[in-house]
CSV table of C-alpha atoms and ligand atoms in Angstrom, one decimal:
chain,number,residue,atom,x,y,z
A,1,GLN,CA,64.7,92.2,124.4
A,2,GLN,CA,64.9,93.8,121.4
A,3,ASP,CA,67.3,96.0,122.8
A,4,ASN,CA,69.4,92.7,123.6
A,5,GLU,CA,69.4,91.2,120.5
A,6,SER,CA,70.7,94.5,118.5
A,7,GLU,CA,73.5,95.0,121.7
A,8,ASP,CA,74.6,91.6,120.5
A,9,VAL,CA,74.1,92.0,117.0
A,10,PHE,CA,77.2,93.7,114.5
A,11,SER,CA,76.8,96.1,112.0
A,12,VAL,CA,79.0,97.6,109.1
A,13,PRO,CA,78.3,99.1,105.9
A,14,ASN,CA,77.8,97.8,102.8
A,15,TYR,CA,81.3,98.3,101.5
A,16,ALA,CA,84.5,98.8,102.9
A,17,CYS,CA,85.2,102.7,101.1
A,18,GLN,CA,82.7,103.3,103.6
A,19,ARG,CA,84.4,101.2,106.9
A,20,ARG,CA,87.6,102.6,108.4
A,21,THR,CA,89.7,99.7,109.0
A,22,THR,CA,93.5,100.1,110.5
A,23,LEU,CA,96.5,97.8,110.5
A,24,GLN,CA,95.0,96.0,113.6
A,25,ASN,CA,91.8,93.8,114.2
A,26,HIS,CA,90.5,91.9,116.9
A,27,ASN,CA,89.6,88.8,114.6
A,28,THR,CA,92.8,87.8,113.2
A,29,VAL,CA,92.0,84.0,113.4
A,30,LEU,CA,89.6,84.4,111.2
A,31,THR,CA,90.5,86.9,109.1
A,32,GLU,CA,93.4,85.0,108.1
A,33,ALA,CA,92.5,81.7,107.6
A,34,LEU,CA,89.6,83.3,105.6
A,35,SER,CA,92.7,85.4,103.5
A,36,ILE,CA,94.4,82.0,103.1
A,37,LEU,CA,91.1,80.9,101.9
A,38,ALA,CA,90.6,84.0,99.2
A,39,GLU,CA,94.9,83.4,98.1
A,40,ASN,CA,94.2,80.3,97.2
A,41,ALA,CA,90.9,80.8,95.0
A,42,GLU,CA,93.8,83.3,93.5
A,43,LEU,CA,96.7,81.8,93.0
A,44,ASN,CA,93.7,79.7,91.1
A,45,GLU,CA,92.6,82.7,88.8
A,46,GLU,CA,88.8,81.8,90.9
A,47,ASP,CA,88.3,85.5,90.4
A,48,GLY,CA,84.7,85.6,91.6
A,49,ARG,CA,85.4,83.2,94.4
A,50,GLY,CA,88.8,85.4,95.6
A,51,ILE,CA,86.6,88.4,95.9
A,52,ALA,CA,83.6,87.1,97.8
A,53,PHE,CA,86.1,85.5,99.9
A,54,ARG,CA,88.2,88.7,100.4
A,55,ARG,CA,85.3,90.9,101.1
A,56,ALA,CA,83.9,88.0,103.7
A,57,GLU,CA,88.3,88.7,105.4
A,58,ALA,CA,87.1,92.6,105.4
A,59,VAL,CA,84.1,92.8,106.6
A,60,LEU,CA,85.4,91.0,109.9
A,61,LYS,CA,88.0,93.5,110.0
A,62,ALA,CA,86.2,96.4,110.7
A,63,LEU,CA,83.6,94.5,113.8
A,64,PRO,CA,85.5,96.6,117.0
A,65,ARG,CA,86.0,93.4,118.9
A,66,ALA,CA,86.3,89.7,119.1
A,67,VAL,CA,83.3,87.2,117.1
A,68,ARG,CA,82.1,85.1,120.0
A,69,LYS,CA,79.3,83.7,118.5
A,70,LEU,CA,77.9,82.9,115.1
A,71,THR,CA,74.6,84.3,115.6
A,72,GLU,CA,76.1,87.8,115.9
A,73,LEU,CA,77.1,87.5,112.1
A,74,LYS,CA,73.2,88.2,111.1
A,75,GLY,CA,72.7,90.6,109.5
A,76,LEU,CA,76.3,90.9,108.2
A,77,PRO,CA,77.6,91.8,104.4
A,78,CYS,CA,79.3,90.0,102.0
A,79,LEU,CA,79.3,86.8,103.9
A,80,GLY,CA,78.2,83.4,102.3
A,81,GLU,CA,78.1,80.8,102.9
A,82,HIS,CA,81.3,78.8,102.2
A,83,SER,CA,82.6,82.2,104.3
A,84,LEU,CA,79.8,81.7,107.3
A,85,ARG,CA,80.8,78.0,107.1
A,86,ILE,CA,84.8,78.7,108.3
A,87,ILE,CA,84.0,81.1,110.5
A,88,LYS,CA,81.2,78.5,112.1
A,89,ASP,CA,84.5,75.7,112.2
A,90,ILE,CA,86.6,78.2,113.8
A,91,LEU,CA,84.0,79.3,116.3
A,92,GLU,CA,83.3,75.7,117.4
A,93,LYS,CA,86.6,74.0,116.7
A,94,GLY,CA,88.8,76.5,117.2
A,95,VAL,CA,90.1,75.5,113.4
A,96,SER,CA,88.9,74.8,110.0
A,97,SER,CA,89.7,71.7,108.3
A,98,GLU,CA,89.2,72.9,104.9
A,99,VAL,CA,92.5,75.8,105.1
A,100,GLU,CA,94.4,73.2,107.3
A,101,ALA,CA,94.9,71.4,104.1
A,102,THR,CA,94.0,74.4,101.5
A,103,LYS,CA,97.8,75.1,103.1
A,104,GLN,CA,99.0,71.5,103.3
A,105,SER,CA,98.1,70.6,99.4
A,106,GLU,CA,100.5,70.1,97.3
A,107,ARG,CA,99.7,72.7,95.2
A,108,TYR,CA,98.8,75.5,97.1
A,109,LYS,CA,102.7,75.1,97.7
A,110,ALA,CA,103.5,75.9,94.0
A,111,LEU,CA,101.8,78.5,93.5
A,112,LYS,CA,103.0,80.4,96.3
A,113,LEU,CA,106.6,79.7,95.4
A,114,LEU,CA,106.4,79.6,91.6
A,115,THR,CA,104.6,83.3,91.6
A,116,GLY,CA,106.9,84.7,94.5
A,117,ILE,CA,109.2,84.9,91.8
A,118,PHE,CA,109.3,88.6,90.2
A,119,GLY,CA,107.0,88.2,86.7
A,120,VAL,CA,105.3,84.7,87.2
A,121,GLY,CA,101.5,85.3,87.5
A,122,ALA,CA,99.8,82.4,88.9
A,123,LYS,CA,99.0,81.4,84.1
A,124,THR,CA,102.7,80.4,84.4
A,125,ALA,CA,102.8,79.4,87.1
A,126,ASP,CA,99.6,76.6,86.2
A,127,ARG,CA,101.8,76.0,83.4
A,128,TRP,CA,104.8,74.9,85.5
A,129,ILE,CA,102.5,72.5,87.8
A,130,THR,CA,102.0,70.8,84.7
A,131,MET,CA,104.9,70.7,83.4
A,132,GLY,CA,106.2,68.7,86.8
A,133,ILE,CA,107.8,71.8,88.5
A,134,TYR,CA,107.0,72.3,91.8
A,135,ASN,CA,109.8,74.2,93.2
A,136,LEU,CA,112.5,76.2,91.9
A,137,GLN,CA,114.9,73.1,91.7
A,138,GLN,CA,112.6,71.5,89.2
A,139,LEU,CA,112.9,75.0,87.6
A,140,GLN,CA,116.2,75.2,87.5
A,141,SER,CA,116.4,72.0,86.1
A,142,SER,CA,113.9,71.7,83.5
A,143,GLY,CA,114.1,74.6,83.1
A,144,PRO,CA,112.0,76.4,80.7
A,145,THR,CA,111.9,79.6,78.7
A,146,LEU,CA,112.6,82.8,80.7
A,147,ASN,CA,112.0,86.4,80.2
A,148,GLN,CA,113.8,88.6,81.8
A,149,ALA,CA,111.8,89.9,84.8
A,150,GLN,CA,111.5,86.3,85.4
A,151,GLN,CA,115.0,85.7,84.8
A,152,ALA,CA,115.9,88.4,87.4
A,153,GLY,CA,113.2,87.2,89.6
A,154,LEU,CA,114.7,84.1,90.3
A,155,GLU,CA,118.4,85.6,90.5
A,156,HIS,CA,116.9,87.8,93.3
A,157,TYR,CA,114.4,85.0,94.7
A,158,GLU,CA,115.7,85.1,98.2
A,159,ASP,CA,115.8,89.1,98.8
A,160,LEU,CA,112.7,90.0,97.3
A,161,ASN,CA,111.0,87.1,99.3
A,162,GLN,CA,112.0,89.4,102.7
A,163,PRO,CA,109.9,92.2,103.5
A,164,VAL,CA,111.3,95.5,102.9
A,165,THR,CA,111.4,97.7,105.8
A,166,ARG,CA,110.3,101.2,106.3
A,167,ALA,CA,113.4,102.5,106.8
A,168,GLU,CA,114.8,100.8,103.5
A,169,ALA,CA,111.8,102.7,101.9
A,170,ASP,CA,112.9,106.1,103.1
A,171,HIS,CA,116.3,105.1,102.3
A,172,ILE,CA,115.7,104.2,98.5
A,173,GLY,CA,113.3,107.3,98.5
A,174,GLU,CA,115.9,109.4,99.5
A,175,ILE,CA,118.2,107.8,97.2
A,176,VAL,CA,115.2,107.9,94.4
A,177,ARG,CA,114.2,111.6,95.7
A,178,ARG,CA,118.1,113.2,94.6
A,179,VAL,CA,118.0,111.7,91.5
A,180,VAL,CA,113.8,113.7,90.7
A,181,LEU,CA,114.7,117.0,91.5
A,182,CYS,CA,118.5,116.3,90.5
A,183,VAL,CA,116.3,116.0,86.2
A,184,LEU,CA,113.5,117.9,87.3
A,185,PRO,CA,114.6,120.6,89.9
A,186,GLY,CA,110.5,121.5,91.5
A,187,ALA,CA,109.4,117.9,90.6
A,188,GLN,CA,107.4,115.9,94.0
A,189,LEU,CA,107.5,111.9,94.6
A,190,THR,CA,105.6,110.9,97.8
A,191,LEU,CA,105.6,107.5,99.2
A,192,ILE,CA,102.1,105.8,97.9
A,193,GLY,CA,101.2,101.8,98.5
A,194,GLY,CA,101.4,100.0,101.9
A,195,PHE,CA,103.8,102.1,103.3
A,196,ARG,CA,101.6,105.1,102.6
A,197,ARG,CA,99.1,103.1,104.5
A,198,GLY,CA,101.3,102.9,107.7
A,199,LYS,CA,102.4,99.3,107.5
A,200,PRO,CA,106.0,98.7,108.9
A,201,THR,CA,107.0,96.1,105.9
A,202,GLY,CA,105.9,95.9,102.4
A,203,HIS,CA,106.6,93.1,99.7
A,204,ASP,CA,107.7,96.2,97.0
A,205,VAL,CA,108.0,100.4,97.5
A,206,ASP,CA,105.9,102.4,95.8
A,207,PHE,CA,106.9,106.2,95.1
A,208,LEU,CA,104.1,108.7,92.3
A,209,ILE,CA,106.6,111.2,91.1
A,210,THR,CA,104.6,114.6,89.5
A,211,HIS,CA,105.1,118.4,89.4
A,212,PRO,CA,103.0,121.3,89.8
A,213,GLU,CA,103.6,122.8,86.6
A,214,GLU,CA,101.1,120.4,84.2
A,215,GLY,CA,103.3,118.8,81.5
A,216,ARG,CA,106.2,119.0,82.9
A,217,GLU,CA,106.2,115.2,83.9
A,218,VAL,CA,106.9,114.2,80.6
A,219,GLY,CA,110.2,112.9,79.3
A,220,LEU,CA,110.5,112.8,83.0
A,221,LEU,CA,111.2,108.8,84.0
A,222,PRO,CA,113.1,107.6,80.8
A,223,LYS,CA,115.7,110.7,82.9
A,224,VAL,CA,115.6,108.9,86.1
A,225,VAL,CA,115.8,105.8,85.5
A,226,SER,CA,118.7,105.7,83.2
A,227,LEU,CA,120.2,108.5,86.4
A,228,LEU,CA,119.5,104.8,88.9
A,229,LYS,CA,121.3,102.8,85.5
A,230,SER,CA,124.7,105.2,85.7
A,231,GLN,CA,125.0,105.3,89.6
A,232,GLY,CA,124.8,101.2,89.9
A,233,PHE,CA,121.0,100.9,91.6
A,234,LEU,CA,119.6,99.2,88.5
A,235,LEU,CA,119.4,95.3,88.8
A,236,TYR,CA,116.5,95.2,86.4
A,237,GLN,CA,114.1,97.9,85.2
A,238,LYS,CA,110.6,97.8,82.9
A,239,THR,CA,109.7,101.4,82.1
A,240,THR,CA,106.5,101.6,80.3
A,241,LYS,CA,105.4,104.4,78.5
A,242,ASN,CA,101.7,106.5,79.5
A,243,SER,CA,99.2,105.7,77.3
A,244,TYR,CA,96.5,107.9,78.4
A,245,LEU,CA,93.4,109.8,76.9
A,246,GLU,CA,90.9,111.4,78.1
A,247,SER,CA,88.5,110.5,74.9
A,248,GLU,CA,89.2,107.3,75.9
A,249,ASP,CA,89.4,107.0,79.5
A,250,ARG,CA,85.7,105.4,80.6
A,251,PRO,CA,87.1,102.5,82.2
A,252,THR,CA,85.3,99.8,80.7
A,253,GLN,CA,85.7,97.5,83.0
A,254,PRO,CA,84.8,98.9,86.1
A,255,SER,CA,86.4,96.8,88.4
A,256,SER,CA,89.8,96.8,86.9
A,257,ASN,CA,92.6,97.8,88.1
A,258,MET,CA,95.1,97.9,85.6
A,259,ASP,CA,95.8,102.4,84.3
A,260,ARG,CA,98.1,104.6,81.6
A,261,PHE,CA,100.5,106.3,83.6
A,262,GLU,CA,103.8,105.9,83.1
A,263,ARG,CA,105.6,103.3,84.6
A,264,CYS,CA,108.6,101.7,86.4
A,265,PHE,CA,108.7,98.2,87.8
A,266,SER,CA,112.4,97.4,89.3
A,267,ILE,CA,114.6,96.2,91.3
A,268,PHE,CA,116.2,98.4,93.4
A,269,ARG,CA,120.2,97.1,94.6
A,270,LEU,CA,120.0,98.6,98.0
A,271,LYS,CA,124.0,99.2,99.4
A,272,SER,CA,123.0,98.0,103.6
A,273,HIS,CA,123.9,100.6,106.2
A,274,GLN,CA,126.3,98.7,108.3
A,275,GLU,CA,127.9,97.1,105.6
A,276,SER,CA,131.5,99.2,105.8
A,277,ALA,CA,131.5,98.3,109.7
A,278,GLU,CA,130.7,94.2,108.7
A,279,VAL,CA,132.9,93.8,105.7
A,280,ARG,CA,136.0,95.5,107.7
A,281,GLY,CA,135.7,93.1,110.7
A,282,ASN,CA,135.3,90.0,109.0
A,283,GLY,CA,138.4,89.5,106.1
A,284,SER,CA,137.7,88.0,103.2
A,285,GLU,CA,135.7,84.8,104.4
A,286,SER,CA,132.7,84.2,104.5
A,287,ARG,CA,131.7,88.2,103.8
A,288,PRO,CA,128.1,88.7,104.4
A,289,LYS,CA,126.3,90.3,101.1
A,290,SER,CA,126.8,94.5,101.5
A,291,TRP,CA,123.9,94.3,99.7
A,292,ARG,CA,120.1,93.6,98.6
A,293,ALA,CA,117.7,93.2,96.1
A,294,VAL,CA,114.3,95.3,96.8
A,295,ARG,CA,111.4,95.8,94.4
A,296,VAL,CA,110.7,99.4,93.4
A,297,ASP,CA,107.9,101.1,91.9
A,298,LEU,CA,108.0,104.3,90.4
A,299,VAL,CA,104.5,106.4,89.0
A,300,VAL,CA,104.2,109.5,86.8
A,301,SER,CA,101.7,111.6,87.0
A,302,PRO,CA,100.6,115.0,85.4
A,303,ILE,CA,98.9,117.1,88.1
A,304,SER,CA,95.5,117.4,86.8
A,305,GLN,CA,95.5,113.6,87.2
A,306,PHE,CA,97.1,113.3,91.0
A,307,ALA,CA,95.0,113.1,93.6
A,308,PHE,CA,93.3,110.3,91.3
A,309,ALA,CA,96.4,108.5,90.9
A,310,LEU,CA,97.3,108.9,95.1
A,311,LEU,CA,93.3,107.3,96.1
A,312,GLY,CA,94.2,104.5,93.2
A,313,TRP,CA,98.1,103.9,94.0
A,314,THR,CA,97.7,104.0,97.8
A,315,GLY,CA,95.5,100.7,97.6
A,316,SER,CA,95.0,98.5,99.6
A,317,LYS,CA,94.1,96.6,96.9
A,318,LEU,CA,90.8,95.2,97.9
A,319,PHE,CA,89.7,99.0,99.3
A,320,GLU,CA,90.2,100.5,95.0
A,321,ARG,CA,88.1,98.0,94.1
A,322,GLU,CA,85.3,99.0,96.8
A,323,LEU,CA,85.8,102.6,96.1
A,324,ARG,CA,85.5,101.9,92.6
A,325,ARG,CA,82.8,99.0,92.5
A,326,TRP,CA,80.7,101.8,95.2
A,327,ALA,CA,80.7,104.8,92.0
A,328,GLY,CA,80.1,102.7,89.2
A,329,HIS,CA,76.2,100.4,90.7
A,330,GLU,CA,76.1,104.1,93.7
A,331,LYS,CA,77.3,106.5,92.1
A,332,ALA,CA,76.4,106.1,88.7
A,333,MET,CA,80.1,107.0,88.2
A,334,SER,CA,83.4,105.9,86.8
A,335,LEU,CA,86.3,105.6,88.7
A,336,SER,CA,90.2,105.4,88.1
A,337,SER,CA,93.5,106.3,88.7
A,338,HIS,CA,93.3,109.2,86.4
A,339,ALA,CA,89.9,111.2,86.7
A,340,LEU,CA,86.7,110.2,88.2
A,341,TYR,CA,83.7,110.3,85.7
A,342,ASP,CA,79.9,110.9,86.0
A,343,THR,CA,77.9,109.5,83.3
A,344,LYS,CA,74.3,110.7,84.5
A,345,GLN,CA,76.4,114.9,83.7
A,346,ASN,CA,78.3,113.3,81.0
A,347,SER,CA,80.9,115.3,82.4
A,348,TYR,CA,84.8,114.7,84.7
A,349,LEU,CA,84.2,116.0,88.3
A,350,ARG,CA,87.9,117.2,88.4
A,351,ALA,CA,90.0,116.8,91.8
A,352,ALA,CA,93.2,118.2,93.7
A,353,SER,CA,93.0,116.3,96.9
A,354,GLU,CA,91.6,112.1,98.1
A,355,GLU,CA,89.2,114.9,100.6
A,356,GLU,CA,87.4,116.2,97.2
A,357,ILE,CA,87.3,112.6,95.7
A,358,PHE,CA,85.6,111.1,98.5
A,359,ALA,CA,83.3,113.7,98.5
A,360,HIS,CA,82.3,113.7,95.1
A,361,LEU,CA,81.6,110.3,95.3
A,362,ASP,CA,79.0,110.8,98.6
A,363,LEU,CA,81.5,109.5,100.8
A,364,GLU,CA,82.9,110.3,104.5
A,365,TYR,CA,87.0,110.3,104.6
A,366,ILE,CA,89.3,107.4,105.1
A,367,PRO,CA,92.6,108.4,105.7
A,368,PRO,CA,95.2,105.7,104.2
A,369,SER,CA,95.6,104.7,107.7
A,370,GLU,CA,92.1,103.3,107.8
A,371,ARG,CA,92.0,101.9,104.3
A,372,ASN,CA,93.7,98.1,105.6
A,373,ALA,CA,90.1,95.9,103.9
B,401,CTP,N1,98.8,99.4,91.3
B,401,CTP,C1,97.7,99.7,90.6
B,401,CTP,N2,98.0,99.4,89.4
B,401,CTP,C2,98.4,97.8,89.3
B,401,CTP,C3,99.8,97.6,90.5
B,401,CTP,C4,99.7,98.2,91.9
B,401,CTP,O1,97.0,100.6,90.8
B,401,CTP,N3,99.2,97.8,88.7
B,401,CTP,C5,97.4,99.6,92.5
B,401,CTP,C6,97.3,98.6,94.2
B,401,CTP,O2,95.8,98.2,93.5
B,401,CTP,C7,98.0,99.1,94.9
B,401,CTP,C8,98.8,100.0,95.0
B,401,CTP,O3,98.8,100.9,93.9
B,401,CTP,O4,96.3,99.8,95.7
B,401,CTP,C9,100.1,98.9,95.8
B,401,CTP,O5,100.0,98.6,95.0
B,401,CTP,P1,101.2,96.3,95.5
B,401,CTP,O6,102.6,97.6,95.7
B,401,CTP,O7,100.6,95.6,94.6
B,401,CTP,O8,100.3,97.0,97.6
B,401,CTP,P2,100.4,97.3,98.7
B,401,CTP,O9,99.1,97.2,98.9
B,401,CTP,O10,101.9,98.6,98.2
B,401,CTP,O11,101.7,96.0,99.5
B,401,CTP,P3,102.4,95.9,99.3
B,401,CTP,O12,103.1,96.3,101.4
B,401,CTP,O13,102.5,93.9,99.2
B,401,CTP,O14,104.0,96.1,98.3
B,402,MN,MN1,103.8,97.8,97.7
B,403,MN,MN1,103.7,97.8,94.0
B,404,MN,MN1,98.1,93.9,101.6
């Protein structure tokens, strides 16, 4: 009996960074439902609830087959009462009324639409909803003050809400690499974020830039940005200087993922590949737009911090959060995108590769394609 029972019960490790999570999973109806509730909590700035649903979602993503009955989930970590209730409803009735009601709710729809504008976060969206703004038309007509990012976001709303393809990411990579090498020969450009995890599409394209000689990367980004701008590739950009000091590093909130690298959040003007053919055959009326706007993030790291930056910017967001929670709670270490600090030895642990960081943390190495928690 005991053997029978254990065969039917799932088991997964507690932390997402101990699990191999591929892009595909066997429980998408359940994970998509929990993802809606997580997103709704995040949009309402209920961070604790958001994390709880994300963790539950990630546990289901890691299961080796579809869940058939609730009892199989006995003993799994991170499945709270609320998540279990959602799973139960879906297993029994095919849908969760709470999830369906959330998807239909005017507030959820408005928060999603408004935060879909680049530069608009949950706080701003909430303030606008309080002013009676639920859609883009109402936003245009009631005209609250928009900062430059939001103006650009609104102007390119449609383009920026179209998924970016891998081919587009690679095309942008070629453009950025050419400019980076022109400014600093020997510099290295790495595709990070969701595309490094193997996602076929993304909401933006993320790149990490470094140079094998420490210090050579200083001052690089403003030059790259101004060259890209002069060549007509940037519709918007905001560059932030590096503010990292090792002595100050000890992240006081190990759960926060803010880092201090020099970075640029931008909107790229990407020419369509099929442009010439389409425009040629089309005369003057209603010619298709020959370019599209794409969100691009550039981050610069000194080579000594490169492995940490690479690990920290590859994601997924939950995987990162779980790595930091593991480091803090299980190892008395503090992990950031800059460094790993051992609070018992009072020292920084150096690493030249992601593999070395996992080893310092006593974790089995998980490749990017299996960090899709
Ligand atoms: N990140 C970060 N600091 C920020 C923004 C993002 O460290 N200020 C990290 C995130 O934790 C994530 C990675 O950078 O690990 C990429 O973030 P993002 O582009 O938002 O997400 P993706 O996983 O790339 O997903 P998408 O395909 O939607 O872009
Ligand atoms: Mn991304
Ligand atoms: Mn990004
Ligand atoms: Mn994601």
